[in-house]
Tab-separated table of N, CA, C and O in Angstrom:
chain	number	residue	atom	x	y	z
A	28	THR	N	0.625	-1.101	0.002
A	28	THR	CA	-0.083	-0.054	-0.007
A	28	THR	C	1.001	1.293	0.034
A	28	THR	O	1.882	1.500	0.878
A	29	GLY	N	0.973	1.834	-1.104
A	29	GLY	CA	1.741	3.085	-1.302
A	29	GLY	C	0.888	4.367	-0.638
A	29	GLY	O	-0.178	4.243	-0.404
A	30	ASP	N	1.619	5.419	-0.882
A	30	ASP	CA	1.139	6.941	-0.496
A	30	ASP	C	-0.172	7.131	-1.738
A	30	ASP	O	0.333	7.061	-2.695
A	31	LEU	N	-1.167	7.586	-1.280
A	31	LEU	CA	-2.180	8.196	-2.046
A	31	LEU	C	-2.148	9.654	-1.947
A	31	LEU	O	-2.120	10.384	-1.230
A	32	HIS	N	-2.051	10.328	-3.296
A	32	HIS	CA	-1.906	11.945	-3.345
A	32	HIS	C	-3.169	12.091	-4.228
A	32	HIS	O	-3.397	11.963	-5.280
A	33	VAL	N	-3.924	13.168	-3.458
A	33	VAL	CA	-5.136	13.854	-4.158
A	33	VAL	C	-4.801	15.427	-3.746
A	33	VAL	O	-4.156	15.877	-2.987
A	34	ALA	N	-5.587	16.122	-4.458
A	34	ALA	CA	-5.809	17.677	-4.168
A	34	ALA	C	-7.165	18.062	-3.413
A	34	ALA	O	-8.068	17.283	-3.462
A	35	VAL	N	-6.852	19.223	-2.598
A	35	VAL	CA	-8.260	19.503	-2.011
A	35	VAL	C	-9.251	19.857	-2.935
A	35	VAL	O	-9.151	20.323	-4.010
A	36	GLY	N	-10.405	19.355	-2.536
A	36	GLY	CA	-11.636	19.151	-3.683
A	36	GLY	C	-11.804	18.049	-4.382
A	36	GLY	O	-13.039	17.921	-4.847
A	37	ASP	N	-10.916	17.163	-4.441
A	37	ASP	CA	-10.974	16.114	-5.403
A	37	ASP	C	-11.963	15.002	-4.406
A	37	ASP	O	-11.834	14.743	-3.143
A	38	GLU	N	-12.486	14.162	-5.058
A	38	GLU	CA	-13.477	13.047	-4.685
A	38	GLU	C	-12.478	11.826	-4.728
A	38	GLU	O	-11.819	11.560	-5.747
A	39	VAL	N	-12.621	11.099	-3.711
A	39	VAL	CA	-12.019	9.680	-3.720
A	39	VAL	C	-13.348	8.596	-3.411
A	39	VAL	O	-14.090	8.815	-2.500
A	40	GLU	N	-12.869	7.337	-4.364
A	40	GLU	CA	-14.157	6.565	-4.137
A	40	GLU	C	-13.149	5.513	-3.099
A	40	GLU	O	-12.144	4.945	-3.651
A	41	VAL	N	-13.818	5.083	-2.037
A	41	VAL	CA	-13.346	4.051	-1.100
A	41	VAL	C	-13.886	2.778	-1.371
A	41	VAL	O	-15.402	2.513	-1.656
A	42	GLN	N	-13.088	1.938	-1.784
A	42	GLN	CA	-13.457	0.641	-1.910
A	42	GLN	C	-13.032	-0.377	-0.815
A	42	GLN	O	-11.911	-0.675	-0.704
A	43	LEU	N	-14.239	-1.220	-0.337
A	43	LEU	CA	-13.859	-2.048	0.638
A	43	LEU	C	-14.156	-3.327	0.212
A	43	LEU	O	-15.259	-3.642	-0.072
A	44	SER	N	-13.084	-4.494	-0.042
A	44	SER	CA	-13.239	-6.009	-0.270
A	44	SER	C	-13.234	-6.816	0.669
A	44	SER	O	-12.228	-6.437	1.432
A	45	LEU	N	-14.361	-7.506	0.882
A	45	LEU	CA	-14.457	-8.481	1.904
A	45	LEU	C	-14.740	-9.854	1.420
A	45	LEU	O	-15.461	-10.111	0.595
A	46	ARG	N	-13.911	-10.837	1.907
A	46	ARG	CA	-14.356	-12.275	1.413
A	46	ARG	C	-14.493	-13.034	2.626
A	46	ARG	O	-13.811	-12.956	3.880
A	47	SER	N	-15.548	-13.731	2.769
A	47	SER	CA	-16.131	-14.560	3.898
A	47	SER	C	-16.116	-16.025	3.461
A	47	SER	O	-16.819	-16.329	2.621
A	48	LYS	N	-15.445	-16.612	4.215
A	48	LYS	CA	-15.514	-18.344	3.897
A	48	LYS	C	-16.531	-19.034	4.313
A	48	LYS	O	-16.990	-19.907	3.718
A	49	GLN	N	-17.409	-18.344	5.386
A	49	GLN	CA	-18.729	-18.972	5.801
A	49	GLN	C	-19.573	-17.891	6.049
A	49	GLN	O	-19.102	-16.777	6.425
A	50	ALA	N	-20.948	-18.160	5.870
A	50	ALA	CA	-21.931	-17.374	6.284
A	50	ALA	C	-21.666	-16.806	7.770
A	50	ALA	O	-21.486	-17.589	8.894
A	51	VAL	N	-22.028	-15.631	8.198
A	51	VAL	CA	-22.108	-15.095	9.541
A	51	VAL	C	-23.320	-14.132	9.476
A	51	VAL	O	-23.892	-13.624	8.696
A	52	GLU	N	-23.609	-13.960	10.851
A	52	GLU	CA	-24.801	-12.990	11.309
A	52	GLU	C	-24.273	-12.082	12.085
A	52	GLU	O	-23.383	-12.202	13.052
A	53	TYR	N	-24.846	-10.904	12.039
A	53	TYR	CA	-24.755	-9.713	12.896
A	53	TYR	C	-23.074	-9.357	13.101
A	53	TYR	O	-22.514	-9.586	14.144
A	54	VAL	N	-22.828	-8.823	12.041
A	54	VAL	CA	-21.393	-8.162	12.000
A	54	VAL	C	-21.400	-6.733	11.773
A	54	VAL	O	-22.307	-6.142	10.776
A	55	GLN	N	-20.372	-6.125	11.905
A	55	GLN	CA	-20.067	-4.781	11.654
A	55	GLN	C	-18.833	-4.588	11.093
A	55	GLN	O	-18.068	-5.070	11.405
A	56	LEU	N	-18.816	-3.609	9.804
A	56	LEU	CA	-17.623	-3.331	9.187
A	56	LEU	C	-17.403	-1.925	9.558
A	56	LEU	O	-18.333	-1.154	9.049
A	57	ARG	N	-16.461	-1.550	9.904
A	57	ARG	CA	-16.215	0.053	10.418
A	57	ARG	C	-15.017	0.312	9.575
A	57	ARG	O	-13.703	-0.308	9.690
A	58	ASP	N	-15.192	1.507	8.955
A	58	ASP	CA	-13.894	1.948	7.923
A	58	ASP	C	-13.647	3.431	8.585
A	58	ASP	O	-14.578	4.376	8.219
A	59	PRO	N	-12.614	3.643	9.163
A	59	PRO	CA	-12.660	5.122	9.617
A	59	PRO	C	-12.063	5.861	8.686
A	59	PRO	O	-11.606	5.690	7.598
A	60	ARG	N	-12.566	7.184	8.829
A	60	ARG	CA	-12.052	8.334	7.668
A	60	ARG	C	-11.054	9.280	8.138
A	60	ARG	O	-10.769	9.346	9.365
A	61	GLY	N	-10.113	9.371	7.173
A	61	GLY	CA	-8.898	10.125	7.302
A	61	GLY	C	-9.321	11.393	7.908
A	61	GLY	O	-10.009	12.191	7.089
A	62	ALA	N	-8.203	12.149	8.707
A	62	ALA	CA	-8.569	13.705	9.013
A	62	ALA	C	-8.302	14.414	7.395
A	62	ALA	O	-7.601	13.804	6.608
A	63	GLY	N	-9.115	15.564	7.293
A	63	GLY	CA	-8.911	16.240	6.077
A	63	GLY	C	-9.886	15.656	4.866
A	63	GLY	O	-9.761	16.116	3.995
A	64	PHE	N	-10.823	14.660	5.412
A	64	PHE	CA	-11.917	14.106	4.266
A	64	PHE	C	-13.237	14.541	4.928
A	64	PHE	O	-13.274	14.116	6.227
A	65	GLU	N	-14.201	14.586	4.011
A	65	GLU	CA	-15.463	14.342	4.645
A	65	GLU	C	-16.226	13.669	3.748
A	65	GLU	O	-16.194	13.592	2.524
A	66	PRO	N	-17.269	13.003	4.206
A	66	PRO	CA	-18.222	12.159	2.957
A	66	PRO	C	-19.187	13.287	2.059
A	66	PRO	O	-19.356	14.276	2.517
A	67	THR	N	-19.270	12.677	1.181
A	67	THR	CA	-19.891	13.352	0.033
A	67	THR	C	-21.524	13.160	0.391
A	67	THR	O	-22.342	13.892	-0.104
A	68	SER	N	-21.886	12.342	1.117
A	68	SER	CA	-23.291	11.937	1.552
A	68	SER	C	-23.460	12.006	3.033
A	68	SER	O	-22.311	11.387	3.514
A	69	SER	N	-24.259	12.737	3.609
A	69	SER	CA	-24.424	12.393	5.272
A	69	SER	C	-25.509	11.901	5.526
A	69	SER	O	-25.858	11.705	6.843
A	70	ARG	N	-26.265	11.101	4.682
A	70	ARG	CA	-27.429	10.486	5.182
A	70	ARG	C	-27.083	9.023	5.326
A	70	ARG	O	-26.675	8.105	4.382
A	71	SER	N	-27.416	8.447	6.719
A	71	SER	CA	-27.197	6.943	6.777
A	71	SER	C	-28.642	6.240	6.228
A	71	SER	O	-29.475	7.084	6.126
A	72	ARG	N	-28.675	5.226	5.763
A	72	ARG	CA	-29.552	4.487	5.064
A	72	ARG	C	-29.404	2.980	4.887
A	72	ARG	O	-28.224	2.373	5.116
A	73	HIS	N	-30.562	2.310	4.657
A	73	HIS	CA	-30.619	0.724	4.275
A	73	HIS	C	-30.176	0.837	2.835
A	73	HIS	O	-30.497	1.484	2.219
A	74	ARG	N	-29.471	-0.209	2.577
A	74	ARG	CA	-28.963	-0.416	1.166
A	74	ARG	C	-29.107	-1.922	0.900
A	74	ARG	O	-28.930	-2.867	1.680
A	75	TRP	N	-29.421	-2.128	-0.630
A	75	TRP	CA	-29.533	-3.665	-0.857
A	75	TRP	C	-28.768	-3.734	-2.316
A	75	TRP	O	-28.815	-2.691	-3.068
A	76	ASN	N	-27.770	-4.524	-2.236
A	76	ASN	CA	-27.019	-5.049	-3.550
A	76	ASN	C	-26.334	-6.318	-3.331
A	76	ASN	O	-26.099	-6.559	-2.217
A	77	LEU	N	-25.814	-6.711	-4.425
A	77	LEU	CA	-24.897	-7.886	-4.185
A	77	LEU	C	-25.806	-9.047	-3.677
A	77	LEU	O	-25.147	-9.973	-3.056
A	78	GLY	N	-26.922	-9.073	-3.794
A	78	GLY	CA	-27.865	-9.995	-3.181
A	78	GLY	C	-28.001	-9.933	-1.486
A	78	GLY	O	-28.316	-10.980	-1.081
A	79	ILE	N	-27.544	-8.801	-0.946
A	79	ILE	CA	-27.523	-8.781	0.482
A	79	ILE	C	-28.236	-7.319	0.835
A	79	ILE	O	-28.203	-6.329	-0.005
A	80	GLY	N	-28.327	-7.214	2.322
A	80	GLY	CA	-28.903	-6.087	2.585
A	80	GLY	C	-27.965	-5.400	3.777
A	80	GLY	O	-27.667	-6.391	4.601
A	81	TRP	N	-28.066	-4.292	4.027
A	81	TRP	CA	-27.149	-3.663	5.118
A	81	TRP	C	-27.651	-2.358	5.429
A	81	TRP	O	-28.204	-1.621	4.511
A	82	TYR	N	-27.323	-1.911	6.688
A	82	TYR	CA	-27.501	-0.246	6.945
A	82	TYR	C	-26.072	0.318	7.018
A	82	TYR	O	-24.998	-0.145	7.402
A	83	GLU	N	-26.192	1.223	6.256
A	83	GLU	CA	-24.880	2.071	6.018
A	83	GLU	C	-24.849	3.257	6.991
A	83	GLU	O	-25.868	4.038	6.827
A	84	GLU	N	-24.061	3.721	7.885
A	84	GLU	CA	-24.092	4.830	8.881
A	84	GLU	C	-22.965	5.621	8.735
A	84	GLU	O	-21.901	5.148	8.733
A	85	ILE	N	-23.185	6.769	8.234
A	85	ILE	CA	-22.378	7.739	7.943
A	85	ILE	C	-22.261	8.712	9.414
A	85	ILE	O	-22.903	9.298	10.033
A	86	ARG	N	-20.971	8.503	9.934
A	86	ARG	CA	-20.470	9.159	11.312
A	86	ARG	C	-19.445	10.301	10.811
A	86	ARG	O	-18.675	10.160	9.759
A	87	ASP	N	-19.024	11.253	11.786
A	87	ASP	CA	-17.982	12.107	11.888
A	87	ASP	C	-16.378	11.410	11.643
A	87	ASP	O	-15.680	11.884	11.046
A	88	SER	N	-16.568	10.270	12.297
A	88	SER	CA	-15.079	9.438	12.436
A	88	SER	C	-15.082	8.508	11.226
A	88	SER	O	-13.941	8.114	11.026
A	89	GLY	N	-16.112	8.050	10.724
A	89	GLY	CA	-16.022	7.327	9.555
A	89	GLY	C	-17.494	6.534	9.327
A	89	GLY	O	-18.342	6.970	9.411
A	90	THR	N	-17.493	5.470	8.329
A	90	THR	CA	-18.577	4.838	7.913
A	90	THR	C	-18.696	3.265	8.340
A	90	THR	O	-17.737	2.713	8.603
A	91	ASN	N	-19.925	2.959	8.895
A	91	ASN	CA	-20.120	1.941	9.377
A	91	ASN	C	-20.941	1.125	8.587
A	91	ASN	O	-21.915	1.680	8.121
A	92	PHE	N	-21.184	-0.298	8.346
A	92	PHE	CA	-21.911	-1.243	7.742
A	92	PHE	C	-22.328	-2.427	8.640
A	92	PHE	O	-21.627	-2.799	9.236
A	93	PHE	N	-23.619	-2.379	8.958
A	93	PHE	CA	-24.124	-3.391	9.751
A	93	PHE	C	-24.889	-4.362	8.890
A	93	PHE	O	-25.749	-4.059	8.103
A	94	PHE	N	-24.646	-5.517	9.328
A	94	PHE	CA	-25.075	-6.625	8.458
A	94	PHE	C	-25.893	-7.801	9.537
A	94	PHE	O	-25.238	-8.194	10.390
A	95	ASP	N	-27.253	-7.898	9.260
A	95	ASP	CA	-27.964	-9.078	9.917
A	95	ASP	C	-27.395	-10.267	9.453
A	95	ASP	O	-27.080	-11.198	10.470
A	96	ARG	N	-27.126	-10.585	8.407
A	96	ARG	CA	-26.660	-11.822	7.846
A	96	ARG	C	-25.734	-11.432	6.521
A	96	ARG	O	-25.948	-10.558	5.866
A	97	LEU	N	-24.562	-12.149	6.479
A	97	LEU	CA	-23.624	-12.080	5.339
A	97	LEU	C	-23.061	-13.278	4.832
A	97	LEU	O	-22.634	-14.271	5.496
A	98	PRO	N	-23.871	-13.785	3.947
A	98	PRO	CA	-23.482	-15.056	3.227
A	98	PRO	C	-22.022	-15.358	2.981
A	98	PRO	O	-21.357	-14.364	2.631
A	99	ALA	N	-21.460	-16.416	2.870
A	99	ALA	CA	-20.264	-16.747	2.417
A	99	ALA	C	-20.031	-16.140	0.842
A	99	ALA	O	-21.130	-16.118	0.104
A	100	GLY	N	-18.923	-15.685	0.551
A	100	GLY	CA	-18.664	-15.049	-0.841
A	100	GLY	C	-17.714	-13.861	-0.469
A	100	GLY	O	-17.189	-13.420	0.514
A	101	GLN	N	-17.497	-13.101	-1.797
A	101	GLN	CA	-16.893	-12.045	-1.899
A	101	GLN	C	-17.761	-10.803	-2.320
A	101	GLN	O	-18.438	-10.828	-3.261
A	102	TYR	N	-17.226	-9.754	-1.643
A	102	TYR	CA	-18.166	-8.397	-1.753
A	102	TYR	C	-17.125	-7.206	-1.791
A	102	TYR	O	-16.208	-7.149	-1.085
A	103	THR	N	-17.681	-6.375	-2.288
A	103	THR	CA	-16.936	-5.013	-2.530
A	103	THR	C	-17.929	-3.777	-2.227
A	103	THR	O	-19.145	-3.774	-2.912
A	104	PHE	N	-17.712	-3.125	-1.048
A	104	PHE	CA	-18.717	-2.128	-0.843
A	104	PHE	C	-17.925	-0.592	-1.240
A	104	PHE	O	-16.669	-0.549	-1.062
A	105	LYS	N	-18.513	0.390	-1.733
A	105	LYS	CA	-17.950	1.747	-2.099
A	105	LYS	C	-18.834	2.653	-1.559
A	105	LYS	O	-20.165	2.733	-1.446
A	106	TYR	N	-18.006	3.852	-1.276
A	106	TYR	CA	-18.782	5.059	-1.135
A	106	TYR	C	-17.608	6.259	-1.331
A	106	TYR	O	-16.300	5.926	-1.617
A	107	ARG	N	-17.991	7.327	-1.279
A	107	ARG	CA	-17.151	8.578	-1.900
A	107	ARG	C	-17.074	9.662	-0.685
A	107	ARG	O	-17.834	9.742	0.081
A	108	ILE	N	-15.681	10.223	-0.824
A	108	ILE	CA	-15.584	10.984	0.410
A	108	ILE	C	-14.798	12.010	-0.534
A	108	ILE	O	-14.174	12.214	-1.721
A	109	ARG	N	-14.826	13.354	-0.008
A	109	ARG	CA	-13.934	14.425	-0.513
A	109	ARG	C	-12.711	15.090	0.095
A	109	ARG	O	-13.109	15.281	1.503
A	110	ALA	N	-11.484	15.168	-0.370
A	110	ALA	CA	-10.385	16.072	0.491
A	110	ALA	C	-10.845	17.428	0.740
A	110	ALA	O	-11.320	18.138	-0.035
A	111	THR	N	-10.846	17.917	2.094
A	111	THR	CA	-11.037	19.237	2.199
A	111	THR	C	-10.144	19.848	2.907
A	111	THR	O	-10.056	21.230	3.119
A	112	MET	N	-8.942	19.226	3.401
A	112	MET	CA	-7.710	20.066	4.129
A	112	MET	C	-6.351	19.623	3.530
A	112	MET	O	-6.310	18.239	3.428
A	113	ALA	N	-5.499	20.431	3.180
A	113	ALA	CA	-4.252	19.895	2.871
A	113	ALA	C	-3.299	19.380	3.892
A	113	ALA	O	-3.586	19.773	5.122
A	114	GLY	N	-2.498	18.286	3.649
A	114	GLY	CA	-1.796	17.821	4.550
A	114	GLY	C	-1.256	16.389	4.469
A	114	GLY	O	-1.914	15.790	3.222
A	115	ARG	N	-0.535	15.663	5.169
A	115	ARG	CA	-0.374	14.138	5.193
A	115	ARG	C	-1.174	13.355	6.477
A	115	ARG	O	-0.854	13.814	7.533
A	116	PHE	N	-2.039	12.571	5.798
A	116	PHE	CA	-2.707	11.918	6.991
A	116	PHE	C	-2.646	10.411	6.984
A	116	PHE	O	-2.604	9.818	5.795
A	117	SER	N	-2.828	9.845	8.264
A	117	SER	CA	-2.689	8.443	8.236
A	117	SER	C	-4.093	7.913	8.637
A	117	SER	O	-4.727	8.549	9.612
A	118	VAL	N	-4.458	7.006	8.008
A	118	VAL	CA	-5.947	6.252	8.133
A	118	VAL	C	-5.810	4.941	8.737
A	118	VAL	O	-5.008	4.223	8.351
A	119	GLY	N	-6.510	4.766	10.108
A	119	GLY	CA	-6.344	3.354	10.492
A	119	GLY	C	-6.933	2.164	9.434
A	119	GLY	O	-7.889	2.517	8.727
A	120	PRO	N	-6.780	1.180	10.237
A	120	PRO	CA	-7.203	-0.002	9.347
A	120	PRO	C	-8.801	-0.211	9.467
A	120	PRO	O	-9.617	0.192	10.535
A	121	ALA	N	-9.610	-0.670	8.351
A	121	ALA	CA	-11.057	-1.111	8.431
A	121	ALA	C	-10.928	-2.379	9.401
A	121	ALA	O	-10.066	-3.223	9.328
A	122	THR	N	-12.016	-2.318	10.109
A	122	THR	CA	-12.315	-3.718	10.943
A	122	THR	C	-13.553	-4.228	10.641
A	122	THR	O	-14.694	-3.455	10.543
A	123	ILE	N	-13.784	-5.594	10.708
A	123	ILE	CA	-15.125	-6.366	10.664
A	123	ILE	C	-14.932	-7.037	11.699
A	123	ILE	O	-13.849	-7.665	12.302
A	124	GLN	N	-16.427	-7.162	12.749
A	124	GLN	CA	-16.079	-8.020	13.957
A	124	GLN	C	-17.849	-8.280	14.266
A	124	GLN	O	-18.507	-7.663	13.632
A	125	GLY	N	-17.720	-9.470	14.587
A	125	GLY	CA	-19.168	-9.891	15.264
A	125	GLY	C	-19.713	-8.936	16.252
A	125	GLY	O	-18.870	-8.600	17.304
A	126	VAL	N	-20.787	-8.567	16.235
A	126	VAL	CA	-21.503	-7.648	16.934
A	126	VAL	C	-21.761	-8.344	18.458
A	126	VAL	O	-21.459	-7.989	19.439
A	127	TYR	N	-22.042	-9.792	18.245
A	127	TYR	CA	-22.247	-10.334	19.584
A	127	TYR	C	-20.986	-11.324	20.038
A	127	TYR	O	-21.105	-12.134	21.073
A	128	ALA	N	-20.256	-11.434	19.055
A	128	ALA	CA	-18.961	-12.128	19.147
A	128	ALA	C	-17.867	-11.331	18.721
A	128	ALA	O	-17.102	-11.580	17.830
A	129	PRO	N	-17.380	-10.356	19.503
A	129	PRO	CA	-16.117	-9.473	19.039
A	129	PRO	C	-14.915	-9.973	18.702
A	129	PRO	O	-14.026	-9.558	18.407
A	130	GLU	N	-14.865	-11.481	19.455
A	130	GLU	CA	-13.243	-11.963	19.413
A	130	GLU	C	-13.076	-12.615	17.772
A	130	GLU	O	-11.965	-12.891	17.465
A	131	PHE	N	-14.250	-12.559	17.286
A	131	PHE	CA	-14.066	-13.002	15.748
A	131	PHE	C	-14.091	-11.633	14.846
A	131	PHE	O	-14.950	-10.947	14.949
A	132	ALA	N	-12.706	-11.325	14.453
A	132	ALA	CA	-12.585	-10.002	13.784
A	132	ALA	C	-11.686	-10.091	12.727
A	132	ALA	O	-10.783	-10.991	12.666
A	133	GLY	N	-11.328	-9.227	11.899
A	133	GLY	CA	-10.664	-9.107	10.605
A	133	GLY	C	-10.223	-7.660	10.554
A	133	GLY	O	-10.885	-6.737	10.882
A	134	TYR	N	-9.082	-7.374	9.928
A	134	TYR	CA	-8.453	-6.027	9.688
A	134	TYR	C	-7.849	-5.704	8.528
A	134	TYR	O	-7.162	-6.875	7.934
A	135	SER	N	-7.976	-4.658	7.754
A	135	SER	CA	-7.118	-4.454	6.582
A	135	SER	C	-5.920	-3.801	7.110
A	135	SER	O	-5.636	-3.376	8.231
A	136	SER	N	-5.259	-3.138	6.051
A	136	SER	CA	-4.004	-2.542	6.349
A	136	SER	C	-4.413	-0.998	6.417
A	136	SER	O	-5.422	-0.533	5.977
A	137	GLY	N	-3.616	-0.285	6.951
A	137	GLY	CA	-3.748	1.174	7.187
A	137	GLY	C	-3.448	1.827	5.506
A	137	GLY	O	-2.979	1.195	4.902
A	138	GLN	N	-3.523	3.348	5.571
A	138	GLN	CA	-3.215	4.019	4.697
A	138	GLN	C	-2.664	5.230	4.855
A	138	GLN	O	-2.979	5.776	5.857
A	139	THR	N	-1.822	5.881	4.094
A	139	THR	CA	-1.378	6.959	4.222
A	139	THR	C	-1.840	7.812	2.967
A	139	THR	O	-1.673	7.480	2.078
A	140	LEU	N	-2.220	9.062	3.294
A	140	LEU	CA	-2.937	9.794	2.417
A	140	LEU	C	-2.261	11.273	2.582
A	140	LEU	O	-2.184	11.868	3.542
A	141	THR	N	-1.974	11.994	1.197
A	141	THR	CA	-1.420	13.200	1.101
A	141	THR	C	-2.078	13.802	0.239
A	141	THR	O	-2.672	13.648	-0.890
A	142	VAL	N	-2.703	14.885	0.926
A	142	VAL	CA	-3.781	16.027	0.176
A	142	VAL	C	-2.975	17.285	-0.083
A	142	VAL	O	-2.416	17.952	0.853
A	143	ARG	N	-2.760	17.613	-1.326
A	143	ARG	CA	-1.825	18.961	-1.641
A	143	ARG	C	-2.959	20.096	-1.761
A	143	ARG	O	-4.193	19.864	-2.291
A	144	ALA	N	-2.784	21.264	-1.569
A	144	ALA	CA	-3.386	22.600	-1.653
A	144	ALA	C	-3.624	22.656	-3.361
A	144	ALA	O	-2.548	22.384	-3.981
A	145	GLN	N	-4.851	23.223	-3.734
A	145	GLN	CA	-4.936	23.473	-5.008
A	145	GLN	C	-3.830	24.720	-5.576
A	145	GLN	O	-3.341	25.197	-5.081
């Protein structure tokens, strides 16, 4: 994972790829947002795609995805953010874990983002 370079005002599409070897129930996927970025949508909502449904929650700190059930398979979830402040920012890893069994968890790698002034 290298450094990502964008300019203030640029939109970035975040893609979270998830592979589950077995079906699971009641899981949360949490993706922290880097400082210097704001979501392009501020409305939390239920979404249906890829043959599954989930609740997508937009928060100041990041985006959360809640699944009642997640069948075995591979999924990619996407959303957009906008660079609002110049600087170099570190973003923590995305995490997925069972809501009622937090000992079952998975983590992505973190990322460093550089936002340059226009």
